[in-house]
XYZ file of C-alpha atoms in Angstrom:
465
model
C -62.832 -39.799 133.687
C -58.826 -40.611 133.627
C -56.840 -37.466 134.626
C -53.674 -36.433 132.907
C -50.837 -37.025 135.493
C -47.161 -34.670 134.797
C -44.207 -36.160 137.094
C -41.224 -33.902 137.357
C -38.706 -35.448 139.138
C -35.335 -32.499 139.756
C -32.049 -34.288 139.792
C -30.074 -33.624 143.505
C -32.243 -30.411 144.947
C -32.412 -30.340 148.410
C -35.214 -28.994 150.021
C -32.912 -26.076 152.212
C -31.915 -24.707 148.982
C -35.688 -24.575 147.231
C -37.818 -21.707 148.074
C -39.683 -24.045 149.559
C -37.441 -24.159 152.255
C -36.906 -21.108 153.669
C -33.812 -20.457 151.477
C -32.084 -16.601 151.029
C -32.163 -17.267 147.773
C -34.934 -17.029 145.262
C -34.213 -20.433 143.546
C -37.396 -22.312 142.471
C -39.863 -19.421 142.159
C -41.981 -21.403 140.022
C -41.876 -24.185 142.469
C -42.818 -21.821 145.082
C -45.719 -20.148 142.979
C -46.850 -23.610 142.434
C -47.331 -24.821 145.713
C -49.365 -21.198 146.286
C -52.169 -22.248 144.384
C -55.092 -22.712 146.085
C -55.496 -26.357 144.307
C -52.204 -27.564 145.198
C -49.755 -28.345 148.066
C -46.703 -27.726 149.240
C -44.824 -30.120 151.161
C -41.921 -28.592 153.010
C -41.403 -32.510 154.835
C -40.489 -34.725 152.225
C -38.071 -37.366 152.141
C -36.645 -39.629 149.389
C -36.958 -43.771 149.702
C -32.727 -43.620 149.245
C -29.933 -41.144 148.405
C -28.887 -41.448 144.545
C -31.270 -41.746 141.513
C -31.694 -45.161 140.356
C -32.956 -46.616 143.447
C -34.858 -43.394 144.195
C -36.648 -43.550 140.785
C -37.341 -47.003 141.151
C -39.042 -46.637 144.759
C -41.349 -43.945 142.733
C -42.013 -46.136 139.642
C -42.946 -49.342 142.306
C -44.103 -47.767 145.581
C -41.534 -50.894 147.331
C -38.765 -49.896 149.573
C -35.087 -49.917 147.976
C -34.547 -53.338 149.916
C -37.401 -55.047 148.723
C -37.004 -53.401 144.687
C -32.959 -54.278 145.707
C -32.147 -51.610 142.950
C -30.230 -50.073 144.855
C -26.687 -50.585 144.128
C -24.070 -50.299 140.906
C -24.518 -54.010 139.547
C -28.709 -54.683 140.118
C -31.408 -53.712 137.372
C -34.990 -53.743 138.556
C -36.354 -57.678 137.987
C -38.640 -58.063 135.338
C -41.027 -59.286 137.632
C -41.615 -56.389 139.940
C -44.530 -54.572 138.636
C -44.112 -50.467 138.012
C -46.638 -47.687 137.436
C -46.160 -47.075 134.007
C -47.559 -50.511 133.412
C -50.443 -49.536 135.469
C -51.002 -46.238 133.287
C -50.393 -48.461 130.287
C -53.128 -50.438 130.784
C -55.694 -48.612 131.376
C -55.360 -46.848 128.006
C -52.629 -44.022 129.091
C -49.853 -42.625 127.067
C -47.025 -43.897 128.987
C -44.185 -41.298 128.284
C -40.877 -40.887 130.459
C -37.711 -38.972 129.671
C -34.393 -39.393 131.227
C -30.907 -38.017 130.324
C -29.444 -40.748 133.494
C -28.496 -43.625 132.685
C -29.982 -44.721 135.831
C -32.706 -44.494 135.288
C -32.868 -46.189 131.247
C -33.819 -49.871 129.553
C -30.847 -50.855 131.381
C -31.692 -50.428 134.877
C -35.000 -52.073 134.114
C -36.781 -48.659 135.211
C -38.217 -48.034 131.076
C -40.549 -51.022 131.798
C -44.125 -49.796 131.166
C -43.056 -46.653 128.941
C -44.500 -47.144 125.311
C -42.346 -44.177 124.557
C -38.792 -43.917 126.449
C -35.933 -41.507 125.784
C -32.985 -41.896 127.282
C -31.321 -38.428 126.030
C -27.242 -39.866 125.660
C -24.551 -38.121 123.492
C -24.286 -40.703 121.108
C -28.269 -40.919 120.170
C -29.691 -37.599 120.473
C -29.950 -36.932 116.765
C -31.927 -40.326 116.975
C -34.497 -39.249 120.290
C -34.625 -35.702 119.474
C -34.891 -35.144 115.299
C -32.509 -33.001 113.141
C -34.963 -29.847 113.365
C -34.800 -29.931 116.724
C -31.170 -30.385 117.108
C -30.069 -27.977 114.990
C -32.353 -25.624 116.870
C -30.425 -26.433 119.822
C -26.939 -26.445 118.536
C -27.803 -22.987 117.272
C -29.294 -21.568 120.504
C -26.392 -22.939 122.792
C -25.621 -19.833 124.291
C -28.817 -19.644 125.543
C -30.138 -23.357 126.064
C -26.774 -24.196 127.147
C -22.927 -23.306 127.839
C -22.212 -22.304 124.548
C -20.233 -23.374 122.122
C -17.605 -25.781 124.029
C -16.686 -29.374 123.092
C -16.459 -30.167 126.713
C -19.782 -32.246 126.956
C -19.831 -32.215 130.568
C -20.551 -28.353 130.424
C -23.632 -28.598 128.493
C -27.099 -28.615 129.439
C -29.794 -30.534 127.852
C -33.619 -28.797 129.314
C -34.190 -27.802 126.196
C -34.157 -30.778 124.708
C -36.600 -32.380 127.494
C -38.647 -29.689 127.179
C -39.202 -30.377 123.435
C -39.585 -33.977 124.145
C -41.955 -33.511 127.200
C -44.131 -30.824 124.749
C -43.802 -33.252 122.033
C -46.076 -36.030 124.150
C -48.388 -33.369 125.484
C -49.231 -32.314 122.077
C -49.476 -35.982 120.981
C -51.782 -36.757 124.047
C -53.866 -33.371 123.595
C -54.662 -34.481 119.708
C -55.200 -38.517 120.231
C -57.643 -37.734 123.221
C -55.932 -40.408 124.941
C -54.521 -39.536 128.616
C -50.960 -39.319 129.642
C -48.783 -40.297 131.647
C -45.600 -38.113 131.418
C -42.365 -38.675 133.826
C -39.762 -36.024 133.440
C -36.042 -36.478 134.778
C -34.294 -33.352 134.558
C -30.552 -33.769 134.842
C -29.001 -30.266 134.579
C -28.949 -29.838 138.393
C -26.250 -32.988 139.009
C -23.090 -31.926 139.421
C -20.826 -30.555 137.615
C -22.750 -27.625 138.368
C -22.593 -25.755 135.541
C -25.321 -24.050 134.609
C -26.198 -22.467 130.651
C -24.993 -18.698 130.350
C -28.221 -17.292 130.863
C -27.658 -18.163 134.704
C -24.392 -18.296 135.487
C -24.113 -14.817 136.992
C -27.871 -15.825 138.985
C -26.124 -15.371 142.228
C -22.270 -13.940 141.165
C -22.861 -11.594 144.387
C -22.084 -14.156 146.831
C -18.273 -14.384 145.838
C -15.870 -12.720 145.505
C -13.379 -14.591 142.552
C -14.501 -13.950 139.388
C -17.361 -15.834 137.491
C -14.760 -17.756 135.578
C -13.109 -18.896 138.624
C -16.128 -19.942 140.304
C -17.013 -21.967 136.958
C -13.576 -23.864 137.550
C -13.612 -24.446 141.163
C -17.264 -26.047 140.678
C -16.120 -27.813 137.631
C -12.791 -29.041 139.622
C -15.275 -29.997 142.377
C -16.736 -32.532 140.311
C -14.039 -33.756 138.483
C -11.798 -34.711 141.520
C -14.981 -35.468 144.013
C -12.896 -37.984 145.642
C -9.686 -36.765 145.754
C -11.375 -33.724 147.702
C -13.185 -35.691 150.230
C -10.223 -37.943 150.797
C -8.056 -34.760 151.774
C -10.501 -33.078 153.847
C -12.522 -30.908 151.500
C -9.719 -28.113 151.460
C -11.549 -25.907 149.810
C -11.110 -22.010 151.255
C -14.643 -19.957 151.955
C -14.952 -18.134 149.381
C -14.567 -21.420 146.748
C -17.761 -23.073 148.756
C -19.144 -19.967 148.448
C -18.805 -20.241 144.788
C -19.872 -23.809 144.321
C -22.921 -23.106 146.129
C -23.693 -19.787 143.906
C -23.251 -22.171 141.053
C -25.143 -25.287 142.238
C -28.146 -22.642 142.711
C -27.964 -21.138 139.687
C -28.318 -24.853 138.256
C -31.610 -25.227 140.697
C -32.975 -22.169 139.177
C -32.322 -23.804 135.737
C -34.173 -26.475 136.470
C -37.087 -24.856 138.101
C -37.525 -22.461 134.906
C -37.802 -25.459 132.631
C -39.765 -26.975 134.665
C -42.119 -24.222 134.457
C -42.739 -24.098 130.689
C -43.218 -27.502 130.772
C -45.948 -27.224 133.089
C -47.365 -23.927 131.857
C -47.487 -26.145 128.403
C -49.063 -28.991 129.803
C -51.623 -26.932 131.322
C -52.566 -25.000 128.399
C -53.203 -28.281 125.995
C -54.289 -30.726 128.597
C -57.803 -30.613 130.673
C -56.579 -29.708 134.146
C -53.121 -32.013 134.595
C -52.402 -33.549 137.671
C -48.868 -31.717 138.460
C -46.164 -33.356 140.993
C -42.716 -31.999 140.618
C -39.834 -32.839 143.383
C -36.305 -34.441 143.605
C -34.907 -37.550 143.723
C -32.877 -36.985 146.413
C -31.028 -33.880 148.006
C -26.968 -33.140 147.625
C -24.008 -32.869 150.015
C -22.424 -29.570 150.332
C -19.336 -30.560 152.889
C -21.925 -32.535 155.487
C -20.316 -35.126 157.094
C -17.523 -34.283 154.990
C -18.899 -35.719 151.755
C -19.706 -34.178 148.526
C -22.619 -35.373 145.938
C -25.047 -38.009 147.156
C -23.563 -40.874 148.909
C -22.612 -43.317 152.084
C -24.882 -40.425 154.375
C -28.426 -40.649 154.516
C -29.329 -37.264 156.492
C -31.202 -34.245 155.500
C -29.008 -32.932 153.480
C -29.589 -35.824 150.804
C -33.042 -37.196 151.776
C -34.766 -34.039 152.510
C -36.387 -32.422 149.668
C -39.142 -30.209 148.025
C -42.372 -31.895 146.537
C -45.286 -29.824 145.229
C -48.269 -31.662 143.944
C -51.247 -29.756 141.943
C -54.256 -30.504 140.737
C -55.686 -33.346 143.355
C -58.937 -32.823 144.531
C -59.036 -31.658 148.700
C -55.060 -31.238 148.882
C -54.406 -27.984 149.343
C -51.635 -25.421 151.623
C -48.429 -25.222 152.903
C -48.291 -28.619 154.782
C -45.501 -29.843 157.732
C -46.462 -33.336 157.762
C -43.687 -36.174 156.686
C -44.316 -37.530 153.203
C -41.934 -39.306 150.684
C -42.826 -39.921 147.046
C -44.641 -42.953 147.128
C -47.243 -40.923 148.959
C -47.576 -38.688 145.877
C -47.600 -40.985 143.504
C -50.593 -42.783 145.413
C -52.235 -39.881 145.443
C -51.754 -39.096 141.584
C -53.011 -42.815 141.008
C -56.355 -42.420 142.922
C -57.140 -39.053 141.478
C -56.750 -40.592 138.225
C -58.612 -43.476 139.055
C -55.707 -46.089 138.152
C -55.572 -49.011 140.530
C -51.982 -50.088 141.579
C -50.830 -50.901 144.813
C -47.716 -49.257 146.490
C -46.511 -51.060 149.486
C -45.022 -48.143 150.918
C -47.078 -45.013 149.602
C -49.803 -43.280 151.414
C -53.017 -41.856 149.664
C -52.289 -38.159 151.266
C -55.927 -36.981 150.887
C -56.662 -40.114 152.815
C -53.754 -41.323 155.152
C -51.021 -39.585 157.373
C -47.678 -41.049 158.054
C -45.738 -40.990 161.388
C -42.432 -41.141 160.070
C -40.360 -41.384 156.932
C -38.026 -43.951 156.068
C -34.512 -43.780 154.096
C -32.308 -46.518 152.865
C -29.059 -47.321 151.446
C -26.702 -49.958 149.802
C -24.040 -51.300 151.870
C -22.524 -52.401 148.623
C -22.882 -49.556 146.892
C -21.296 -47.891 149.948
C -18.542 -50.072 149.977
C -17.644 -48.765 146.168
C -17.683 -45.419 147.162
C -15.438 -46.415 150.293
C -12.962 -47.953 147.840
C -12.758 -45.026 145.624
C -12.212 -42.746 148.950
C -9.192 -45.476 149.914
C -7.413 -45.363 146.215
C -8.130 -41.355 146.441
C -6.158 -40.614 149.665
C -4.816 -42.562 152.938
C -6.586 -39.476 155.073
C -10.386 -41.136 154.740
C -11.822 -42.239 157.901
C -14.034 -45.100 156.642
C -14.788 -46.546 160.090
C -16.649 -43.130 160.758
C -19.773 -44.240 158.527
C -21.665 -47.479 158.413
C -20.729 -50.043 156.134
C -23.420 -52.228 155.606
C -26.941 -51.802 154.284
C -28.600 -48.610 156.412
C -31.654 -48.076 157.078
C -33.029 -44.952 159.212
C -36.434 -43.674 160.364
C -37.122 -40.149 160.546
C -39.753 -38.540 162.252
C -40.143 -34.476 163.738
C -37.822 -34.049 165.895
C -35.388 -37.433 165.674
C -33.621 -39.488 162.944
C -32.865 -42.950 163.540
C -29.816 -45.238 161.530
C -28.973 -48.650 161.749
C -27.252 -51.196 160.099
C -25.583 -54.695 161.289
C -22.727 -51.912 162.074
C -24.919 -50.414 165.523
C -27.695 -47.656 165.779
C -27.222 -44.464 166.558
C -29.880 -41.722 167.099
C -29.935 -37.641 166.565
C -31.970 -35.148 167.764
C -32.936 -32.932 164.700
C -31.270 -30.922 163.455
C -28.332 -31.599 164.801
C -27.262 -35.101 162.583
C -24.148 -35.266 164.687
C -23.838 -35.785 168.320
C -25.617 -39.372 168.709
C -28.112 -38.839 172.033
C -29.064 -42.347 172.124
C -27.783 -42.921 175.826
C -29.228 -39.312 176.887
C -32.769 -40.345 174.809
C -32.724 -44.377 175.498
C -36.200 -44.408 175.466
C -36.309 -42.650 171.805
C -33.996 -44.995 170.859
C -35.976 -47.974 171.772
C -38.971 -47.156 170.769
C -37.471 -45.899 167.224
C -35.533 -49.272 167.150
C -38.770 -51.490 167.497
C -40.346 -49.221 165.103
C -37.589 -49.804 162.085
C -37.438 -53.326 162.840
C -40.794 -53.604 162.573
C -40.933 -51.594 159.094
C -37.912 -54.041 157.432
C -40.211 -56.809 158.556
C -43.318 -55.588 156.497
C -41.811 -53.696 153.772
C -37.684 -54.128 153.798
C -38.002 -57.844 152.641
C -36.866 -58.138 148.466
C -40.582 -58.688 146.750
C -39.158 -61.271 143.849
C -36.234 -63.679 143.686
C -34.839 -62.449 140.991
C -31.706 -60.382 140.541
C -30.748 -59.122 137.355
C -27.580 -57.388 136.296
C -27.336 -53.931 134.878
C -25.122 -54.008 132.173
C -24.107 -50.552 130.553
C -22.767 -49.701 127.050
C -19.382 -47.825 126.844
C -21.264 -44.883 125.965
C -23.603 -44.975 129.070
C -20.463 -45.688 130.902
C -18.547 -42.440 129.800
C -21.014 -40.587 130.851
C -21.676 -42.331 134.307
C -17.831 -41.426 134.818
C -19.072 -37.957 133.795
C -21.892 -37.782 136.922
C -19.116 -38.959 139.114
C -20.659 -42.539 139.981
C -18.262 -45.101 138.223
């Protein structure tokens, strides 16, 4: 019998600041209380295919590494020959249902292929995807679905309306008898981090400046991300302090919608398969970066992943996963047959060692930005070129055509590969022979994404063009 299967994918939460991960604060308590139950898991060893959400999202929606999908930078769209999971779902009689308020992941990236029912949740067609009733329900509740009533769009938060939308398919599902397939991006955590009122003062006891100040030194964060990074990150303790308190607050938004929209799902569907995780983590000052680019270490690759309702996977588990893995699982417990070249069935298969990649190109955009944003930007200390690194327990390994270098977690900055040549070598042979199998592009193709000026303002917005 086909199992409902409810993908919740939380936009840039790394897995040290989940509950999951050991974290002083309480931030994903539903997370957490997920992972508890005795038919689900918790993985606290998760890693993401690549660092920022399009190329992320399309590892998850194909199960092929970011150099084969080649996704994976500013200008490519996912080619119209690569097949994705929703078309799976799709034909074997599934509602196919995804919602997405990034334009990265939209009809334009190529990553809505398969969805009968796709919503990409933009300011200029919300009225459109969401109805008047439920707009105006949301206009009038701002102050507690979101910022309240500012015309600064970038302060406003939008869970509400995915939670109406992700409801809105569950009910559909529930009364058709047909099973779903639901994928969930929630966007609130990106930066700016600003979370909806209710929140804001979440964790005000880890600053001292005032909650209004903290709301404009995480909003000035954002808004001159590489003007910051190109002077040093000058920003005094007690402002990282507060843009931590506020990124948190953002991660416990997203956790409580992410709850109802389970505890819904639950109640109206026969016993949901659950996975909820991130796309990728965040950098808080690491490396000296901000956001999610050009590094590929824990602190953007490492993140929570809870998966509930598979038969036999169960506990608090150390083992290193990545999302493909889950979303194999999700497919065999649902009985859907679709091959991912880089996912392993976890009630079946273990894995040895994740791998992360990145665009060189993409890098090479962020580079520029760094150059126009200040002279003080040491380029030369990061690699250029496509990267791709192998982590296992106790060592991460990164190359590109730039050189290797190897760290002995979790330190990610003193490279030990002449103290641990052996490491090195073996970890060398063992990427090389991953790119060989898996790193080569699966279709010919290339496509170009090409975005709207609407999808464009609010890319500028998220900080990536």
């Amino acid at each position: 019998m086909p199992r409902d299967v409810v993908w919740i994918t939380l936009e840039s939460v790394r897995q040290d600041h989940s509950s999951l991960g050991g974290y002083d604060r309480d931030t994903t308590p539903f997370l957490r209380s997920l992972g508890s139950r005795s038919d689900a898991a918790s993985f606290t060893n998760c890693f993401s295919h690549d660092i920022w959400t399009r190329s992320s999202s399309a590892s998850i929606l194909t199960g092929l590494a970011p150099s084969a999908h080649r996704t994976w930078s500013q200008d490519d769209r996912l080619a119209s020959d690569v097949p994705t999971v929703a078309e799976a779902f799709r034909e074997e009689g599934y509602r196919t249902a995804c919602i997405s308020p990034n334009p990265q992941l939209s009809d334009v990236t190529g990553l809505a292929r398969g969805f009968d029912h796709f919503h990409y949740l933009g300011k200029e067609n919300l009225i459109e995807e969401m109805g008047i009733p439920t707009m105006i329900r949301y206009l009038t509740g701002l102050r507690r679905y979101s910022a309240g009533y500012t015309t600064d769009t970038r302060k406003h938060s939008i869970g509400y309306l995915n939670e109406a939308l992700s409801k809105r398919h569950v009910r559909a599902a529930a009364e058709e008898g047909t099973p779903l397939f639901l994928y969930v991006h929630l966007g609130d955590s990106h930066h700016p981090y600003y979370p909806p009122l209710p929140y804001q003062d979440a964790f005000a006891g880890g600053f001292d400046m005032s909650l209004d100040e903290a709301l404009e030194t995480s909003m000035d964060m954002s808004e001159h991300l590489y003007e910051h990074m190109a002077r040093g990150l000058p920003f005094a303790d007690d402002e990282w302090r507060a843009i931590r308190a506020m990124y948190d607050a953002e991660i416990l938004n997203v956790d409580q919608t992410t709850r109802r929209i389970v505890e819904y799902a639950e109640s109206r569907l026969d016993d949901p398969i659950v996975v909820v995780t991130s796309d990728h983590g965040e950098l808080l000052g690491e490396s000296g970066l901000l956001a999610h680019m050009i590094s590929v270490e824990d602190a953007v690759s490492h993140v929570p992943m809870v998966v509930s309702g598979v038969p036999g996977l169960s506990g608090t588990r150390d083992d290193i996963v990545q999302h493909a893995d889950a979303m194999q699982t999700a497919l065999a417990a649902a009985g859907v047959d679709f091959d991912l070249p880089v996912g392993y069935d976890l009630c079946k298969s273990d894995r040895e060692f994740a791998v992360t990649q990145r665009s060189g190109a993409r890098a090479q955009g962020k580079f520029g930005k760094l150059a126009e944003s200040g002279p003080q930007f040491d380029a030369s200390a990061y690699h250029s070129d496509d990267v791709t690194s192998v982590r296992t327990p106790e060592f991460r390994y990164t190359r590109s055509t730039d050189g290797d270098e190897l760290f002995a977690i979790p330190d990610e900055e003193e490279d030990v590969s002449e103290d641990r040549s052996d490491v090195r070598d073996e970890l060398a042979e063992t990427c090389e022979l991953w790119l060989e199998s898996y790193g080569l592009p699966y279709s010919e193709q290339r496509e170009r994404a090409e975005f709207d000026d609407s999808m464009s303002d609010h890319l500028a917005d998220l900080g990536y063009i």
